[in-house]
Structures are given as C-alpha cells and as structure tokens.
Amino acid sequence: MKSHLAEDIRIASPRFHQPTRDGLYAPIAFLFVTERMRDDILNERSLLVASLPPALRARQQKLFDRYDPVAGARSFTELLELYRYPFAGSH
C-alpha cells in the first residue's frame, strides 16, 4: 500500500503568490485587500509553508513578512470608513 504522507503536495495555481525560481513563493502586493482576501491569503500561506521542506520554511516566512495582508485589510477598511460618513463632522 502506498503512503501519501511523503508525497509533494502543492497548490497547482496559487491565487495570491507567485512561484520563484528557487522554489519559494513571492507575495503579490495588492493595493486593496478585503477581509475575505486577507483570510484567503493567510490560508494560502499556511498551505504553501506546509508544502515546503523544513529547510525552506524560514526563508519563505521572510518573504511573506515583506507584505502583511492584515495591515492591508486594515488600511482598506480605514479608507472605506473615511467615505462612509463624509459629512459627519461638518455643519
């Protein structure tokens, strides 16, 4: 019986990361990140890191640390809040 634990399981086409020549994944920096995108990006990252050999995981995490989808989503939400009540403070 074949064990599937040792197989190389990878995402065929990551939506939020670009494969690099050295086998890692570079994050795509989006200008606007919704909360749903943030969750999807973080989920994809965990799957990508889990698919890498242990020796590459620290290098991959450094690449991911260059772009924080949580901060991007927070900035997008703050931007939307600016336009939610544009005349709230004026008389």
Coordinates of N, CA, C and O in Angstrom, one line a residue:
M1 N 0.8 -1.2 0.0 CA 0.0 0.0 0.0 C 0.9 1.2 0.0 O 1.9 1.3 0.7
K2 N 0.6 2.2 -0.8 CA 1.4 3.4 -1.0 C 1.0 4.5 0.1 O -0.2 4.7 0.3
S3 N 2.0 5.0 0.7 CA 1.8 6.1 1.7 C 1.8 7.4 1.0 O 2.7 7.7 0.2
H4 N 0.8 8.3 1.2 CA 0.7 9.6 0.6 C 1.3 10.7 1.4 O 1.3 11.8 1.0
L5 N 1.8 10.3 2.6 CA 2.4 11.3 3.5 C 3.7 11.9 3.0 O 4.0 13.0 3.2
A6 N 4.4 11.1 2.2 CA 5.7 11.6 1.7 C 5.7 12.3 0.4 O 6.6 12.8 -0.1
E7 N 4.5 12.3 -0.2 CA 4.3 13.0 -1.5 C 4.4 14.5 -1.4 O 4.1 15.1 -0.3
D8 N 4.9 15.1 -2.4 CA 5.0 16.5 -2.5 C 3.6 17.1 -2.9 O 3.2 17.0 -4.1
I9 N 2.9 17.7 -1.9 CA 1.6 18.2 -2.2 C 1.7 19.7 -2.3 O 2.1 20.4 -1.3
R10 N 1.3 20.3 -3.4 CA 1.4 21.8 -3.6 C 0.2 22.3 -4.2 O -0.6 21.6 -4.9
I11 N 0.0 23.6 -4.1 CA -1.2 24.2 -4.7 C -0.8 24.4 -6.2 O 0.3 24.9 -6.5
A12 N -1.6 23.9 -7.1 CA -1.3 24.0 -8.5 C -1.2 25.4 -9.0 O -0.2 25.7 -9.7
S13 N -2.1 26.3 -8.7 CA -2.0 27.7 -9.1 C -2.4 28.6 -7.9 O -3.5 28.9 -7.7
P14 N -1.4 29.0 -7.1 CA -1.7 29.9 -6.0 C -2.3 31.2 -6.6 O -1.9 31.7 -7.6
R15 N -3.3 31.7 -5.9 CA -4.0 32.9 -6.3 C -3.3 34.2 -5.9 O -3.4 35.2 -6.5
F16 N -2.6 34.1 -4.7 CA -2.1 35.4 -4.2 C -0.5 35.4 -4.0 O 0.0 36.3 -3.4
H17 N 0.1 34.4 -4.6 CA 1.6 34.3 -4.5 C 2.1 33.8 -5.9 O 1.5 33.0 -6.5
Q18 N 3.3 34.3 -6.2 CA 4.0 33.9 -7.5 C 5.1 32.9 -7.1 O 6.0 33.2 -6.3
P19 N 5.2 31.8 -7.8 CA 6.4 30.9 -7.6 C 7.6 31.6 -8.0 O 7.7 32.3 -9.0
T20 N 8.7 31.4 -7.3 CA 10.0 31.9 -7.7 C 10.9 30.8 -8.2 O 10.6 29.6 -8.1
R21 N 12.0 31.1 -8.7 CA 12.9 30.1 -9.3 C 13.5 29.2 -8.3 O 13.9 28.1 -8.6
D22 N 13.6 29.7 -7.0 CA 14.3 28.8 -6.0 C 13.3 28.0 -5.2 O 13.6 27.4 -4.2
G23 N 12.0 27.9 -5.7 CA 11.0 27.0 -5.1 C 10.2 27.7 -4.0 O 9.4 27.0 -3.4
L24 N 10.4 29.0 -3.8 CA 9.6 29.7 -2.8 C 8.5 30.4 -3.5 O 8.3 30.3 -4.7
Y25 N 7.7 31.2 -2.7 CA 6.6 31.9 -3.3 C 6.7 33.4 -2.9 O 6.8 33.7 -1.7
A26 N 6.6 34.3 -3.8 CA 6.7 35.7 -3.5 C 5.2 36.2 -3.4 O 4.4 35.9 -4.3
P27 N 4.9 37.0 -2.4 CA 3.6 37.5 -2.2 C 3.3 38.6 -3.3 O 4.2 39.3 -3.7
I28 N 2.1 38.6 -3.8 CA 1.6 39.6 -4.7 C 1.1 40.7 -3.8 O 0.2 40.5 -3.0
A29 N 1.6 41.9 -4.0 CA 1.2 43.1 -3.2 C 0.0 43.7 -3.8 O 0.1 44.4 -4.8
F30 N -1.1 43.6 -3.2 CA -2.4 44.2 -3.7 C -2.5 45.6 -3.0 O -2.2 45.7 -1.8
L31 N -3.1 46.5 -3.8 CA -3.3 47.8 -3.2 C -4.5 47.8 -2.2 O -4.4 48.4 -1.2
F32 N -5.5 47.1 -2.6 CA -6.7 46.9 -1.7 C -6.8 45.5 -1.3 O -6.8 44.6 -2.2
V33 N -7.0 45.2 0.0 CA -7.2 43.9 0.5 C -8.5 43.9 1.3 O -8.6 44.6 2.3
T34 N -9.5 43.1 0.9 CA -10.7 43.0 1.7 C -10.5 42.0 2.8 O -9.5 41.3 2.8
E35 N -11.4 41.9 3.7 CA -11.2 41.0 4.8 C -11.3 39.6 4.3 O -10.6 38.7 4.8
R36 N -12.1 39.3 3.3 CA -12.1 38.0 2.7 C -10.8 37.6 2.0 O -10.3 36.5 2.2
M37 N -10.2 38.6 1.3 CA -8.9 38.3 0.7 C -7.9 38.1 1.7 O -7.1 37.2 1.5
R38 N -7.9 38.9 2.8 CA -6.9 38.7 3.9 C -7.0 37.2 4.4 O -6.0 36.6 4.5
D39 N -8.2 36.7 4.6 CA -8.3 35.4 5.1 C -7.9 34.3 4.1 O -7.2 33.4 4.5
D40 N -8.2 34.6 2.8 CA -7.7 33.7 1.8 C -6.2 33.7 1.6 O -5.6 32.6 1.4
I41 N -5.6 34.9 1.7 CA -4.2 35.0 1.6 C -3.5 34.2 2.8 O -2.5 33.5 2.5
L42 N -4.0 34.4 4.0 CA -3.4 33.8 5.1 C -3.5 32.3 5.0 O -2.6 31.5 5.4
N43 N -4.7 31.8 4.6 CA -4.9 30.4 4.4 C -4.0 29.8 3.3 O -3.4 28.7 3.5
E44 N -3.8 30.5 2.2 CA -2.9 30.0 1.2 C -1.5 30.0 1.7 O -0.8 29.0 1.4
R45 N -1.1 31.0 2.5 CA 0.3 31.0 3.0 C 0.5 29.8 3.9 O 1.6 29.2 3.8
S46 N -0.4 29.4 4.7 CA -0.2 28.3 5.6 C -0.1 27.0 4.8 O 0.7 26.1 5.1
L47 N -0.9 26.9 3.7 CA -0.8 25.7 2.9 C 0.6 25.7 2.1 O 1.2 24.6 2.0
L48 N 1.0 26.8 1.7 CA 2.3 26.9 1.0 C 3.5 26.5 1.9 O 4.4 25.8 1.5
V49 N 3.5 27.1 3.1 CA 4.6 26.8 4.0 C 4.6 25.3 4.4 O 5.6 24.7 4.4
A50 N 3.4 24.8 4.6 CA 3.3 23.3 4.9 C 3.8 22.4 3.8 O 4.3 21.3 4.1
S51 N 3.7 22.9 2.6 CA 4.1 22.1 1.4 C 5.6 22.1 1.2 O 6.1 21.3 0.4
L52 N 6.3 23.1 1.9 CA 7.8 23.2 1.7 C 8.6 22.3 2.6 O 8.1 22.0 3.7
P53 N 9.8 21.9 2.2 CA 10.6 21.2 3.1 C 11.0 22.1 4.3 O 11.1 23.3 4.1
P54 N 11.2 21.5 5.4 CA 11.6 22.3 6.6 C 12.7 23.3 6.4 O 12.7 24.4 7.0
A55 N 13.7 22.9 5.6 CA 14.9 23.8 5.4 C 14.5 25.1 4.7 O 15.2 26.1 4.8
L56 N 13.4 25.1 3.9 CA 13.0 26.3 3.2 C 12.0 27.2 3.9 O 11.7 28.3 3.6
R57 N 11.4 26.7 5.0 CA 10.3 27.4 5.6 C 10.6 28.7 6.2 O 9.9 29.7 6.1
A58 N 11.8 28.8 6.8 CA 12.2 30.1 7.4 C 12.4 31.2 6.3 O 12.0 32.3 6.5
R59 N 13.1 30.8 5.2 CA 13.3 31.7 4.1 C 11.9 32.1 3.5 O 11.7 33.3 3.2
Q60 N 11.0 31.2 3.4 CA 9.7 31.5 2.9 C 9.0 32.5 3.8 O 8.3 33.4 3.4
Q61 N 9.1 32.3 5.1 CA 8.4 33.2 6.1 C 9.0 34.6 5.9 O 8.2 35.6 6.1
K62 N 10.3 34.7 5.7 CA 10.9 36.1 5.5 C 10.3 36.8 4.3 O 10.0 38.0 4.3
L63 N 10.0 36.0 3.2 CA 9.4 36.6 2.0 C 8.0 37.0 2.4 O 7.5 38.1 2.0
F64 N 7.2 36.2 3.1 CA 5.9 36.6 3.5 C 5.8 37.8 4.4 O 4.9 38.6 4.3
D65 N 6.8 37.9 5.2 CA 6.9 39.1 6.2 C 7.0 40.4 5.5 O 6.7 41.4 6.1
R66 N 7.4 40.4 4.2 CA 7.6 41.7 3.5 C 6.2 42.3 3.2 O 6.2 43.5 2.9
Y67 N 5.2 41.5 3.2 CA 3.9 42.0 2.8 C 2.9 41.5 3.8 O 2.7 40.2 3.9
D68 N 2.2 42.3 4.6 CA 1.3 41.9 5.6 C -0.1 42.1 5.2 O -0.6 43.2 5.1
P69 N -0.9 41.0 4.8 CA -2.2 41.2 4.4 C -3.2 41.7 5.5 O -4.2 42.4 5.2
V70 N -2.8 41.5 6.7 CA -3.6 42.0 7.8 C -3.6 43.6 7.8 O -4.6 44.3 8.0
A71 N -2.4 44.1 7.7 CA -2.2 45.6 7.6 C -2.9 46.1 6.4 O -3.6 47.2 6.4
G72 N -2.8 45.4 5.2 CA -3.5 45.9 4.0 C -5.0 45.9 4.2 O -5.7 46.8 3.7
A73 N -5.6 44.9 4.8 CA -7.0 44.9 5.0 C -7.5 46.0 6.0 O -8.5 46.6 5.8
R74 N -6.6 46.2 7.0 CA -7.0 47.3 8.0 C -6.9 48.6 7.3 O -7.8 49.5 7.5
S75 N -5.9 48.9 6.5 CA -5.8 50.1 5.7 C -7.0 50.3 4.8 O -7.6 51.4 4.7
F76 N -7.4 49.3 4.1 CA -8.6 49.3 3.2 C -9.8 49.7 4.0 O -10.7 50.5 3.6
T77 N -10.0 49.0 5.1 CA -11.2 49.3 6.0 C -11.2 50.7 6.4 O -12.3 51.4 6.4
E78 N -10.1 51.2 6.9 CA -10.0 52.6 7.3 C -10.3 53.6 6.2 O -10.9 54.6 6.4
L79 N -9.8 53.3 5.0 CA -10.1 54.1 3.8 C -11.6 54.1 3.5 O -12.2 55.2 3.3
L80 N -12.3 53.0 3.6 CA -13.7 52.9 3.4 C -14.5 53.7 4.5 O -15.5 54.4 4.2
E81 N -14.0 53.7 5.7 CA -14.6 54.4 6.8 C -14.6 55.9 6.5 O -15.5 56.6 7.0
L82 N -13.5 56.4 5.9 CA -13.4 57.8 5.6 C -14.6 58.3 4.7 O -15.0 59.4 4.8
Y83 N -15.1 57.4 3.8 CA -16.1 57.8 2.9 C -17.5 57.3 3.3 O -18.5 57.6 2.7
R84 N -17.6 56.6 4.4 CA -18.8 56.1 4.9 C -19.7 57.3 5.4 O -20.9 57.3 5.1
Y85 N -19.1 58.2 6.2 CA -19.9 59.3 6.7 C -19.1 60.6 6.4 O -18.5 61.2 7.2
P86 N -19.1 61.0 5.1 CA -18.2 62.1 4.7 C -18.6 63.4 5.3 O -17.8 64.3 5.4
F87 N -19.8 63.6 5.7 CA -20.2 64.9 6.3 C -20.6 64.8 7.8 O -21.2 65.7 8.3
A88 N -20.1 63.8 8.4 CA -20.5 63.6 9.8 C -19.9 64.7 10.8 O -20.6 65.1 11.7
G89 N -18.8 65.2 10.5 CA -18.2 66.2 11.4 C -18.4 67.6 11.0 O -18.1 68.6 11.7
S90 N -19.0 67.9 9.8 CA -19.2 69.2 9.3 C -20.6 69.7 9.6 O -21.6 68.9 9.7
H91 N -20.8 71.0 9.7 CA -22.1 71.6 10.0 C -22.6 72.5 8.9 O -21.9 73.2 8.3

